[in-house]
Amino acid sequence: MRAFEATEFYFHQAADLLDLSKNIRTLLITPKREIQVQVSIERDNGEVATYIGYRVQHDNSRGPMKGGLRYHPDVDLDEVRSLAALMTWKTAVVEIPYGGAKGGINVNPRELSPRELQKVTRIFVDEIHDLVGPDTDIPAPDMGTNAEVMAWFMNQYSKYHGFSPACVTGKPVELYGLPGREEATGRGVGIVTLKLLGRLGRKPHQCTVAIQGFGNVGTHTAKFLHEADCRIVAVSDISGGYYRPEGLDIPDVLRYVMQNNGSLSGYPNAEPISNEQLLTLDVDVLIPAALGGVFDASLAKEVRARVIIEAANGPTWPEADRIFQQREIIVFPDIVANAGGVTASYFEWVQNRQHYRWGIQRVRQELDRIMSESFQRVWELAVQKKVSLRTAAYIIGIGRVGRATILGGGVP
Amino acid sequence: MTLTITTELLAQVPLFHDMKPSELEQLAQISQLMHFQPGEVILRQGGRSQNLWVVLEGTCEVVRHGSDGRDVILATVEPYANFGEMSFFHPAPHSASVRAKTHVHLLRLGRNEYEDLIRRNCLAAYKLAYNAVQILAQRLRRMDQWVAELLEQQEDEQSVCEWSQFRQTLFSKWNL
């Protein structure tokens, strides 16, 4: 099983509970459209390189399709297809008016110069521009892509269709981007963490937190929770973990990382530990914010945290999920926990379409509202139906997509 | 193994219902008592014989030979029941075969002998026809009921169509 396949497993878990027939499941899972294109460029050294670009448009019953565009050598159709479906459930569970999509190019962005990357991006747009757009399918940054790539995308798309800032999100703030988008996913993770602790009757200052992964999501989650008075006792990145039982001085850690090329490597004011040690620390909250597939069955037995907030996509294998349930470790699922990013993308799109710019305070206020409401919905359903938070989230997502499909007239 | 035909024995046969001993004797006179070994075919599918058969002892089975070469047992015929009456009253090839399942003693009534009785205005022959009508009517009623049930079942299947089930799940049971 590859990490993204867990998504399908969790879909079926919820579909079983809803007692959906095989044909209805097939209807819900089958993507609306799958696009595969050739992306060939002449490289800086004169070589000809050919890559494959994908865009899978999974479902648009609730609105234009939305999802990241990733540049990674391992990207293939299976992965993109699965992630596109995940976006459908994610946008539905946080109730923003989008369907789900995902795209990618099997290129290693570290091996390409910025000039080459720009060519790859523009050719990809040349190939798919007729099938995407502000009312159809709106890409966003993902693994291996960033605001700059989105700016190239928008620029190339606009050559065909005229001024269209809403054709992608996650653009640079200077080019119709959203102030506050960078922090949005981490902020969303932080909000659901505080809400969950509140439901458990815990005060933030009594709680210890460990965060695996100190990239965009990890840093903003740490910053948000630190400001909310939580005690962040450990953080980690590819260089290893850094542990301080009394709580790390997060502003100090952030300053260090800024001056150290974005790496925690060598951070002096904490005890170095391994990534594995971080994941088994005796803490209240454990936040995986790096890659998928972190928790397998054996690690799940060692975890000592009371609560896991899935900031990364798909950090928990199904067997591990079962063990967490048996051990009564509360897992707050990725499809809601990290939905702050796509929610902020929605705000960016709304502003682009209105040609009106919100201030950062409004962005934060609206984000807090959507994340809080989503949390509440999922929590209440889980309690009411006595199911896991993950299953509750999928049920809400599938239910909304299903109802929209039915109300739209269903199938002929 | 012998079997003696008595009026007491014949009185138990539905086809001979409500007949006087003298009438039963009249019918017995024109009938033959026949014996078959297990597995012997009494009446062959597609054949055109016109006899009315009554089982007096043993069991027969009605077998239909399918076009795929397989035999399907449609029914078994127990003592005092009759078979062959459809071809007897309405000449047509037999729709199935009947063979002996055990040793069987049967009473066979031929069409020609029966017609003689009719020509002679024999009340026994008309009573037999009246009884046969009742038996066939019963069978027709069962068939009607069966057809009605089959139709109902089809309607049920239509009303639990997947789409309306899906709708019900999401709008009634799980409208959250």
Coordinates of C-alpha atoms in Angstrom, one line a residue:
Chain A
M1 CA 0.0 0.0 0.0
R2 CA 1.3 3.5 -0.8
A3 CA 0.6 6.3 1.7
F4 CA -2.2 7.8 -0.4
E5 CA -4.1 4.6 -0.6
A6 CA -5.1 4.9 3.1
T7 CA -7.5 7.6 1.9
E8 CA -9.5 5.1 -0.1
F9 CA -9.5 2.8 3.0
Y10 CA -10.9 5.6 5.1
F11 CA -13.5 6.4 2.4
H12 CA -14.8 2.9 2.5
Q13 CA -14.8 2.8 6.3
A14 CA -17.3 5.7 6.2
A15 CA -19.2 4.3 3.2
D16 CA -19.7 1.1 5.1
L17 CA -21.3 3.0 7.9
L18 CA -23.5 4.9 5.4
D19 CA -24.3 1.5 3.9
L20 CA -23.5 2.8 0.4
S21 CA -23.9 0.3 -2.5
K22 CA -20.9 -0.7 -4.6
N23 CA -22.2 1.3 -7.6
I24 CA -22.8 4.5 -5.6
R25 CA -19.2 4.2 -4.2
T26 CA -17.9 3.8 -7.7
L27 CA -19.9 6.9 -8.8
L28 CA -18.4 8.9 -5.9
I29 CA -14.8 7.7 -6.4
T30 CA -14.5 7.8 -10.1
P31 CA -12.8 11.1 -11.2
K32 CA -14.8 13.3 -13.5
R33 CA -11.8 13.9 -15.8
E34 CA -8.1 12.8 -16.0
I35 CA -5.7 14.8 -18.1
Q36 CA -2.2 13.6 -19.0
V37 CA 0.0 15.7 -21.1
Q38 CA 3.5 15.8 -22.5
V39 CA 5.8 18.5 -21.1
S40 CA 9.0 18.7 -23.2
I41 CA 11.6 21.4 -22.8
E42 CA 15.1 22.1 -24.0
R43 CA 17.3 22.3 -21.0
D44 CA 19.9 24.9 -20.3
N45 CA 22.6 22.5 -21.5
G46 CA 20.9 21.8 -24.7
E47 CA 19.4 18.4 -23.7
V48 CA 15.8 17.6 -24.5
A49 CA 13.8 16.6 -21.4
T50 CA 10.3 15.1 -21.5
Y51 CA 8.1 15.0 -18.5
I52 CA 4.5 13.9 -17.9
G53 CA 2.0 16.4 -16.5
Y54 CA -1.2 15.2 -14.8
R55 CA -4.4 16.9 -13.7
V56 CA -7.1 14.9 -12.2
Q57 CA -10.5 16.6 -11.8
H58 CA -12.3 14.5 -9.3
D59 CA -15.7 16.1 -8.6
N60 CA -17.4 19.4 -9.2
S61 CA -20.8 18.9 -7.7
R62 CA -20.1 21.5 -5.0
G63 CA -18.2 24.0 -7.1
P64 CA -15.1 24.5 -9.3
M65 CA -12.4 21.9 -8.5
K66 CA -9.5 22.9 -6.4
G67 CA -6.2 21.2 -5.5
G68 CA -2.5 21.5 -5.5
L69 CA 0.0 21.1 -8.3
R70 CA 3.1 19.1 -7.2
Y71 CA 6.5 18.8 -8.9
H72 CA 8.1 15.5 -7.8
P73 CA 9.9 12.8 -9.7
D74 CA 7.6 10.1 -8.2
V75 CA 4.3 11.7 -9.3
D76 CA 2.1 9.3 -11.1
L77 CA -1.6 9.1 -12.1
D78 CA -2.5 6.8 -9.2
E79 CA -1.2 9.2 -6.6
V80 CA -2.7 12.3 -8.2
R81 CA -6.1 10.5 -8.6
S82 CA -6.2 9.6 -4.9
L83 CA -5.2 13.1 -3.8
A84 CA -7.8 14.6 -6.0
A85 CA -10.5 12.6 -4.3
L86 CA -9.1 13.6 -0.9
M87 CA -9.5 17.3 -1.9
T88 CA -13.2 16.6 -2.7
W89 CA -13.8 15.3 0.8
K90 CA -11.6 18.1 2.4
T91 CA -13.4 21.0 0.7
A92 CA -16.7 19.4 1.6
V93 CA -16.0 18.8 5.2
V94 CA -14.9 22.5 5.7
E95 CA -17.8 23.6 3.6
I96 CA -16.1 25.8 1.1
P97 CA -17.8 25.8 -2.4
Y98 CA -15.2 23.7 -4.2
G99 CA -14.8 20.3 -5.7
G100 CA -11.6 18.3 -5.6
A101 CA -8.7 18.1 -8.0
K102 CA -4.9 17.5 -8.0
G103 CA -2.1 17.8 -10.5
G104 CA 1.5 17.2 -10.9
I105 CA 4.5 16.9 -13.1
N106 CA 7.1 14.1 -12.6
V107 CA 10.0 16.5 -12.5
N108 CA 12.5 17.0 -9.8
P109 CA 12.5 20.7 -9.1
R110 CA 15.9 20.5 -7.3
E111 CA 17.5 19.4 -10.6
L112 CA 16.1 22.2 -12.7
S113 CA 17.1 25.8 -12.9
P114 CA 14.5 28.4 -12.3
R115 CA 14.5 29.1 -16.0
E116 CA 13.8 25.4 -16.8
L117 CA 11.1 25.2 -14.1
Q118 CA 9.4 28.3 -15.6
K119 CA 9.4 26.6 -19.1
V120 CA 8.0 23.4 -17.6
T121 CA 5.2 25.4 -15.9
R122 CA 4.3 27.4 -19.0
I123 CA 4.2 24.4 -21.3
F124 CA 2.0 22.6 -18.8
V125 CA -0.4 25.6 -18.9
D126 CA -0.3 25.6 -22.7
E127 CA -1.5 22.0 -22.6
I128 CA -4.2 22.3 -20.1
H129 CA -5.4 25.9 -20.1
D130 CA -8.7 25.0 -21.9
L131 CA -9.6 22.6 -19.1
V132 CA -8.8 24.7 -16.1
G133 CA -9.8 28.2 -15.0
P134 CA -11.3 30.3 -12.3
D135 CA -14.7 28.7 -12.7
T136 CA -13.5 25.2 -13.6
D137 CA -10.4 24.1 -11.7
I138 CA -8.0 26.2 -9.7
P139 CA -4.5 24.9 -8.9
A140 CA -2.5 25.9 -5.9
P141 CA 1.1 25.2 -4.6
D142 CA 1.9 21.8 -3.3
M143 CA 5.1 19.7 -2.9
G144 CA 7.9 21.2 -5.0
T145 CA 5.9 24.2 -6.1
N146 CA 5.5 27.7 -4.6
A147 CA 4.1 31.2 -5.0
E148 CA 6.5 31.8 -7.9
V149 CA 5.3 28.8 -9.9
M150 CA 1.8 30.0 -9.3
A151 CA 2.7 33.5 -10.7
W152 CA 4.1 31.8 -13.9
F153 CA 1.0 29.8 -14.1
M154 CA -1.2 32.9 -13.9
N155 CA 0.9 34.8 -16.3
Q156 CA 0.8 32.1 -18.9
Y157 CA -3.0 31.4 -18.4
S158 CA -3.7 35.1 -18.8
K159 CA -2.1 35.1 -22.2
Y160 CA -4.8 32.8 -23.5
H161 CA -7.8 34.1 -21.4
G162 CA -7.0 37.7 -20.5
F163 CA -6.5 39.0 -17.0
S164 CA -7.3 36.0 -14.7
P165 CA -5.8 36.3 -11.2
A166 CA -8.3 33.8 -9.8
C167 CA -7.0 30.9 -12.0
V168 CA -4.6 29.8 -9.3
T169 CA -4.2 30.5 -5.6
G170 CA -1.1 30.7 -3.4
K171 CA 0.3 33.5 -5.6
P172 CA 2.9 36.0 -4.3
V173 CA 1.3 38.7 -2.1
E174 CA 2.5 41.3 -4.6
L175 CA 0.6 39.5 -7.4
Y176 CA -2.9 39.1 -6.1
G177 CA -1.8 36.7 -3.4
L178 CA -3.3 36.6 0.1
P179 CA -1.6 38.1 3.1
G180 CA -1.9 35.3 5.7
R181 CA -1.9 32.4 3.3
E182 CA 1.6 31.3 4.4
E183 CA 0.5 30.9 8.0
A184 CA -3.0 29.6 7.2
T185 CA -2.4 25.8 7.4
G186 CA -0.4 26.1 10.6
R187 CA -2.9 28.5 12.1
G188 CA -5.8 26.1 11.2
V189 CA -3.9 23.2 12.9
G190 CA -3.4 25.4 15.9
I191 CA -7.1 26.4 16.1
V192 CA -8.3 22.8 16.0
T193 CA -5.7 21.8 18.6
L194 CA -7.0 24.5 21.0
K195 CA -10.6 23.5 20.3
L196 CA -9.9 19.9 21.0
L197 CA -8.0 20.6 24.2
G198 CA -11.0 22.8 25.3
R199 CA -13.3 19.8 24.7
L200 CA -11.1 17.7 26.9
G201 CA -11.2 20.4 29.6
R202 CA -7.5 21.2 29.3
K203 CA -6.1 24.7 29.6
P204 CA -3.4 25.5 27.0
H205 CA -0.7 26.4 29.6
Q206 CA -1.1 22.9 31.2
C207 CA -0.4 21.2 27.9
T208 CA 2.8 20.0 26.3
V209 CA 3.2 19.7 22.5
A210 CA 5.7 18.0 20.2
I211 CA 5.8 18.9 16.5
Q212 CA 7.4 16.7 13.9
G213 CA 8.4 18.8 10.8
F214 CA 9.4 22.4 10.9
G215 CA 8.6 23.6 7.5
N216 CA 5.8 26.0 6.6
V217 CA 3.1 24.1 8.5
G218 CA 5.2 23.1 11.5
T219 CA 6.7 26.6 12.1
H220 CA 3.3 28.4 12.0
T221 CA 1.7 25.8 14.1
A222 CA 4.4 26.2 16.7
K223 CA 4.2 30.0 16.6
F224 CA 0.4 29.9 17.0
L225 CA 0.3 27.4 19.8
H226 CA 3.2 29.1 21.6
E227 CA 1.3 32.4 21.5
A228 CA -1.7 30.6 22.8
D229 CA 0.4 29.6 25.9
C230 CA 0.9 25.9 25.1
R231 CA 4.3 24.5 26.1
I232 CA 6.1 23.3 22.9
V233 CA 8.6 20.9 24.3
A234 CA 10.0 19.4 21.0
V235 CA 10.3 20.2 17.3
S236 CA 12.1 18.4 14.6
D237 CA 13.1 18.6 10.9
I238 CA 15.3 16.4 8.7
S239 CA 18.3 17.2 10.9
G240 CA 16.7 15.6 13.9
G241 CA 14.7 16.6 17.0
Y242 CA 15.2 19.3 19.6
Y243 CA 13.7 18.7 23.1
R244 CA 13.4 21.0 26.1
P245 CA 11.0 19.6 28.8
E246 CA 10.3 23.1 30.3
G247 CA 9.3 24.3 26.8
L248 CA 11.2 25.7 23.9
D249 CA 11.5 29.4 23.4
I250 CA 9.8 29.3 20.0
P251 CA 10.6 32.9 18.9
D252 CA 14.2 32.0 19.6
V253 CA 13.9 28.8 17.5
L254 CA 12.3 30.7 14.7
R255 CA 15.1 33.3 14.7
Y256 CA 17.7 30.5 14.6
V257 CA 16.0 28.8 11.7
M258 CA 15.7 32.1 9.8
Q259 CA 19.5 32.6 10.1
N260 CA 20.3 29.0 9.4
N261 CA 18.9 28.5 5.9
G262 CA 15.6 27.2 7.3
S263 CA 17.2 24.4 9.2
L264 CA 17.1 23.5 12.9
S265 CA 20.5 21.8 12.5
G266 CA 22.7 22.6 15.5
Y267 CA 20.1 24.5 17.5
P268 CA 21.9 25.0 20.8
N269 CA 19.2 25.7 23.4
A270 CA 17.7 22.2 23.5
E271 CA 18.6 18.6 23.9
P272 CA 19.0 16.8 20.6
I273 CA 16.8 13.8 20.2
S274 CA 16.0 11.5 17.2
N275 CA 12.8 11.9 15.2
E276 CA 11.6 8.6 16.5
Q277 CA 12.2 9.7 20.1
L278 CA 10.1 12.8 19.4
L279 CA 7.2 10.7 18.2
T280 CA 7.2 8.6 21.4
L281 CA 7.6 11.5 23.9
D282 CA 5.2 11.7 26.8
V283 CA 3.3 14.8 25.7
D284 CA -0.3 15.8 25.6
V285 CA -0.3 16.7 21.9
L286 CA 1.7 15.2 19.1
I287 CA 1.6 17.0 15.7
P288 CA 3.0 15.2 12.7
A289 CA 3.6 18.0 10.2
A290 CA 6.0 16.5 7.8
L291 CA 5.4 13.6 5.4
G292 CA 2.7 11.0 5.1
G293 CA 2.9 7.4 6.4
V294 CA 4.7 8.2 9.7
F295 CA 2.7 6.0 12.1
D296 CA 2.8 2.3 11.4
A297 CA 1.5 -0.4 13.7
S298 CA 4.7 -0.8 15.7
L299 CA 5.2 2.9 16.3
A300 CA 1.5 3.3 17.1
K301 CA 2.0 1.0 20.1
E302 CA 4.9 3.2 21.4
V303 CA 3.2 6.6 21.1
R304 CA 2.6 8.1 24.5
A305 CA 0.8 11.3 23.5
R306 CA -2.9 11.7 24.4
V307 CA -3.9 13.5 21.3
I308 CA -2.5 13.5 17.7
I309 CA -3.3 16.3 15.3
E310 CA -2.6 15.3 11.7
A311 CA -1.1 18.4 10.2
A312 CA 0.5 16.4 7.4
N313 CA -1.6 14.5 4.8
G314 CA -2.0 10.8 5.6
P315 CA 0.5 10.4 8.5
T316 CA -1.4 7.4 9.9
W317 CA -1.6 3.9 8.3
P318 CA -5.0 2.2 8.8
E319 CA -3.5 -0.4 11.2
A320 CA -2.0 2.3 13.3
D321 CA -5.3 4.1 13.3
R322 CA -7.0 1.0 14.7
I323 CA -4.3 0.8 17.4
F324 CA -4.8 4.5 18.4
Q325 CA -8.5 3.8 18.7
Q326 CA -7.9 0.8 20.9
R327 CA -5.5 2.8 23.1
E328 CA -8.0 5.7 23.2
I329 CA -5.5 8.1 21.7
I330 CA -7.6 10.8 20.1
V331 CA -6.6 11.4 16.4
F332 CA -7.8 14.6 14.8
P333 CA -7.8 13.8 11.0
D334 CA -5.8 15.5 8.3
I335 CA -8.8 16.3 6.1
V336 CA -10.0 18.9 8.6
A337 CA -6.8 19.6 10.6
N338 CA -4.8 20.9 7.6
A339 CA -7.7 22.4 5.7
G340 CA -6.7 25.9 6.7
G341 CA -4.5 26.0 3.5
V342 CA -7.3 25.4 1.0
T343 CA -9.6 27.6 3.1
A344 CA -7.2 30.5 2.7
S345 CA -6.9 29.7 -1.0
Y346 CA -10.7 30.1 -1.1
F347 CA -10.3 33.6 0.4
E348 CA -7.7 34.5 -2.1
W349 CA -9.9 33.4 -5.0
V350 CA -12.9 35.3 -3.5
Q351 CA -10.8 38.5 -3.3
N352 CA -9.4 38.0 -6.8
R353 CA -12.9 37.6 -8.2
Q354 CA -14.2 40.7 -6.3
H355 CA -11.1 42.8 -7.0
Y356 CA -11.2 43.7 -3.3
R357 CA -8.6 43.0 -0.7
W358 CA -9.3 42.0 2.8
G359 CA -6.9 42.9 5.6
I360 CA -5.0 40.2 7.4
Q361 CA -7.3 40.5 10.4
R362 CA -10.3 39.6 8.3
V363 CA -8.5 36.7 6.8
R364 CA -7.7 35.4 10.3
Q365 CA -11.1 36.0 11.6
E366 CA -12.8 34.1 8.7
L367 CA -10.3 31.3 8.9
D368 CA -10.9 30.9 12.6
R369 CA -14.6 30.8 12.1
I370 CA -14.5 28.1 9.4
M371 CA -12.0 26.0 11.2
S372 CA -13.9 26.2 14.5
E373 CA -17.2 25.4 12.8
S374 CA -15.7 22.4 11.0
F375 CA -14.1 21.2 14.2
Q376 CA -17.4 21.5 16.1
R377 CA -19.4 19.6 13.4
V378 CA -16.9 16.7 13.2
W379 CA -16.7 16.5 17.0
E380 CA -20.4 16.5 17.5
L381 CA -21.0 13.8 14.9
A382 CA -18.3 11.6 16.3
V383 CA -19.9 11.8 19.7
Q384 CA -23.4 11.4 18.5
K385 CA -22.7 8.4 16.3
K386 CA -19.9 7.0 18.4
V387 CA -17.4 6.9 15.6
S388 CA -13.9 8.1 15.3
L389 CA -13.2 11.8 14.4
R390 CA -11.8 10.6 11.1
T391 CA -14.9 8.6 10.1
A392 CA -17.1 11.5 11.2
A393 CA -15.1 13.8 9.0
Y394 CA -15.4 11.5 6.0
I395 CA -19.1 11.0 6.6
I396 CA -19.7 14.8 6.6
G397 CA -17.6 15.2 3.4
I398 CA -19.2 12.3 1.6
G399 CA -22.7 13.4 2.7
R400 CA -22.2 16.9 1.4
V401 CA -20.9 15.8 -1.9
G402 CA -23.6 13.2 -2.2
R403 CA -26.4 15.6 -1.4
A404 CA -25.0 18.2 -3.9
T405 CA -24.9 15.4 -6.5
I406 CA -28.5 14.4 -5.8
L407 CA -29.7 18.0 -5.7
G408 CA -28.0 18.8 -9.0
G409 CA -30.2 16.3 -10.6
G410 CA -28.2 13.1 -10.0
V411 CA -27.4 10.8 -12.9
P412 CA -29.6 10.5 -15.9
Chain B
M1 CA -47.0 -57.4 -5.9
T2 CA -50.7 -57.0 -6.8
L3 CA -53.2 -54.4 -6.1
T4 CA -56.9 -54.9 -6.2
I5 CA -59.0 -52.1 -7.4
T6 CA -61.9 -51.6 -5.1
T7 CA -64.5 -48.9 -5.1
E8 CA -63.2 -47.8 -1.7
L9 CA -59.8 -47.3 -3.2
L10 CA -61.2 -45.3 -6.2
A11 CA -63.4 -43.2 -3.9
Q12 CA -60.2 -41.6 -2.5
V13 CA -59.2 -40.2 -5.9
P14 CA -60.2 -36.6 -6.3
L15 CA -60.8 -37.1 -10.0
F16 CA -63.5 -39.6 -9.1
H17 CA -65.0 -37.4 -6.4
D18 CA -68.7 -37.6 -5.7
M19 CA -69.3 -40.8 -7.7
K20 CA -71.6 -43.7 -6.8
P21 CA -70.0 -47.2 -6.6
S22 CA -71.7 -48.1 -9.9
E23 CA -70.2 -45.1 -11.6
L24 CA -66.8 -46.0 -10.2
E25 CA -67.2 -49.5 -11.6
Q26 CA -68.0 -48.2 -15.0
L27 CA -64.8 -46.2 -15.0
A28 CA -62.8 -49.1 -13.6
Q29 CA -64.0 -51.3 -16.5
I30 CA -62.6 -49.1 -19.1
S31 CA -59.3 -48.5 -17.3
Q32 CA -56.1 -50.6 -17.0
L33 CA -54.1 -51.1 -13.9
M34 CA -50.4 -50.7 -14.8
H35 CA -47.2 -51.3 -12.9
F36 CA -43.9 -49.5 -13.5
Q37 CA -40.4 -50.1 -12.1
P38 CA -38.4 -47.2 -10.5
G39 CA -36.9 -45.0 -13.3
E40 CA -39.3 -46.3 -16.0
V41 CA -40.7 -43.5 -18.2
I42 CA -44.5 -43.4 -18.2
L43 CA -45.1 -40.5 -20.4
R44 CA -42.4 -38.8 -22.6
Q45 CA -41.9 -35.1 -23.1
G46 CA -42.9 -34.2 -26.7
G47 CA -45.0 -37.4 -27.0
R48 CA -48.7 -37.2 -28.0
S49 CA -50.4 -40.1 -26.1
Q50 CA -53.9 -39.2 -24.8
N51 CA -54.2 -41.0 -21.5
L52 CA -55.4 -39.9 -18.1
W53 CA -53.2 -41.4 -15.3
V54 CA -54.1 -41.8 -11.6
V55 CA -51.4 -42.8 -9.1
L56 CA -52.8 -45.5 -6.8
E57 CA -49.5 -46.5 -5.1
G58 CA -46.0 -45.2 -5.2
T59 CA -44.5 -41.9 -6.4
C60 CA -43.9 -40.5 -9.8
E61 CA -41.8 -37.5 -10.8
V62 CA -42.4 -34.9 -13.5
V63 CA -39.2 -34.1 -15.3
R64 CA -38.4 -31.5 -17.8
H65 CA -35.5 -32.0 -20.1
G66 CA -33.8 -28.7 -20.7
S67 CA -32.2 -27.6 -24.0
D68 CA -28.8 -27.6 -22.2
G69 CA -29.2 -31.4 -21.6
R70 CA -30.0 -31.1 -17.9
D71 CA -33.1 -32.5 -16.3
V72 CA -35.1 -30.5 -13.9
I73 CA -37.6 -32.2 -11.6
L74 CA -40.7 -30.0 -11.6
A75 CA -42.9 -32.0 -9.2
T76 CA -43.6 -35.3 -7.7
V77 CA -47.0 -37.0 -8.0
E78 CA -48.2 -38.9 -4.9
P79 CA -51.1 -41.4 -4.6
Y80 CA -54.5 -40.4 -5.8
A81 CA -53.3 -37.5 -7.8
N82 CA -53.5 -37.5 -11.6
F83 CA -51.4 -36.5 -14.5
G84 CA -51.8 -36.4 -18.3
E85 CA -55.1 -34.6 -18.0
M86 CA -54.0 -31.6 -20.1
S87 CA -53.1 -33.7 -23.2
F88 CA -56.2 -35.8 -22.4
F89 CA -58.6 -33.0 -22.9
H90 CA -56.6 -30.8 -25.2
P91 CA -54.4 -32.7 -27.6
A92 CA -50.8 -31.3 -27.6
P93 CA -47.3 -32.7 -27.1
H94 CA -46.5 -33.4 -23.5
S95 CA -44.6 -30.5 -21.9
A96 CA -42.6 -32.8 -19.6
S97 CA -41.9 -36.5 -19.0
V98 CA -43.3 -38.5 -16.1
R99 CA -41.3 -41.4 -14.7
A100 CA -41.7 -43.7 -11.8
K101 CA -39.7 -42.8 -8.8
T102 CA -40.6 -45.9 -6.8
H103 CA -42.6 -49.0 -7.8
V104 CA -45.8 -47.5 -8.9
H105 CA -49.3 -48.8 -9.6
L106 CA -51.2 -46.5 -11.9
L107 CA -54.7 -46.5 -13.4
R108 CA -54.7 -45.6 -17.1
L109 CA -57.8 -44.3 -18.7
G110 CA -57.7 -44.1 -22.5
R111 CA -59.2 -41.2 -24.5
N112 CA -61.1 -43.5 -26.9
E113 CA -62.8 -45.5 -24.2
Y114 CA -63.7 -42.2 -22.4
E115 CA -65.3 -40.9 -25.6
D116 CA -67.4 -44.0 -25.8
L117 CA -68.7 -43.3 -22.4
I118 CA -69.5 -39.7 -23.4
R119 CA -71.3 -40.9 -26.5
R120 CA -73.4 -43.2 -24.3
N121 CA -74.3 -40.1 -22.1
C122 CA -72.7 -41.8 -19.1
L123 CA -73.0 -39.5 -16.1
A124 CA -69.7 -40.9 -14.6
A125 CA -67.8 -39.5 -17.6
Y126 CA -69.3 -36.1 -17.2
K127 CA -68.6 -36.2 -13.4
L128 CA -65.0 -37.0 -14.2
A129 CA -64.8 -34.0 -16.6
Y130 CA -66.4 -31.8 -13.8
N131 CA -63.8 -33.0 -11.3
A132 CA -61.0 -32.4 -13.8
V133 CA -62.3 -28.8 -14.3
Q134 CA -62.1 -28.3 -10.5
I135 CA -58.5 -29.7 -10.3
L136 CA -57.4 -27.5 -13.3
A137 CA -59.1 -24.5 -11.9
Q138 CA -57.2 -25.0 -8.6
R139 CA -54.0 -25.2 -10.5
L140 CA -54.9 -22.1 -12.6
R141 CA -55.6 -20.2 -9.4
R142 CA -52.2 -21.2 -7.9
M143 CA -50.6 -20.0 -11.2
D144 CA -52.4 -16.7 -11.1
Q145 CA -51.2 -16.1 -7.5
W146 CA -47.7 -17.0 -8.5
V147 CA -47.7 -14.6 -11.4
A148 CA -49.1 -11.9 -9.2
E149 CA -46.4 -12.5 -6.6
L150 CA -43.8 -12.4 -9.3
L151 CA -45.0 -9.1 -10.6
E152 CA -45.2 -7.6 -7.1
Q153 CA -41.6 -8.8 -6.5
Q154 CA -40.5 -7.0 -9.6
E155 CA -42.2 -3.8 -8.5
D156 CA -40.5 -4.1 -5.1
E157 CA -37.2 -4.4 -6.8
Q158 CA -37.9 -1.2 -8.8
S159 CA -38.9 0.8 -5.8
V160 CA -35.6 0.0 -3.9
C161 CA -33.5 1.4 -6.7
E162 CA -30.0 2.4 -5.8
W163 CA -30.5 6.1 -6.4
S164 CA -33.5 6.5 -4.1
Q165 CA -31.8 4.5 -1.5
F166 CA -28.8 6.8 -1.7
R167 CA -31.1 9.8 -1.5
Q168 CA -32.8 8.4 1.6
T169 CA -29.5 7.6 3.3
L170 CA -28.2 11.2 2.8
F171 CA -31.4 13.2 3.3
S172 CA -33.2 11.2 6.0
K173 CA -30.8 8.9 7.9
W174 CA -27.6 10.9 7.7
N175 CA -28.8 14.5 7.0
L176 CA -26.3 16.1 9.4

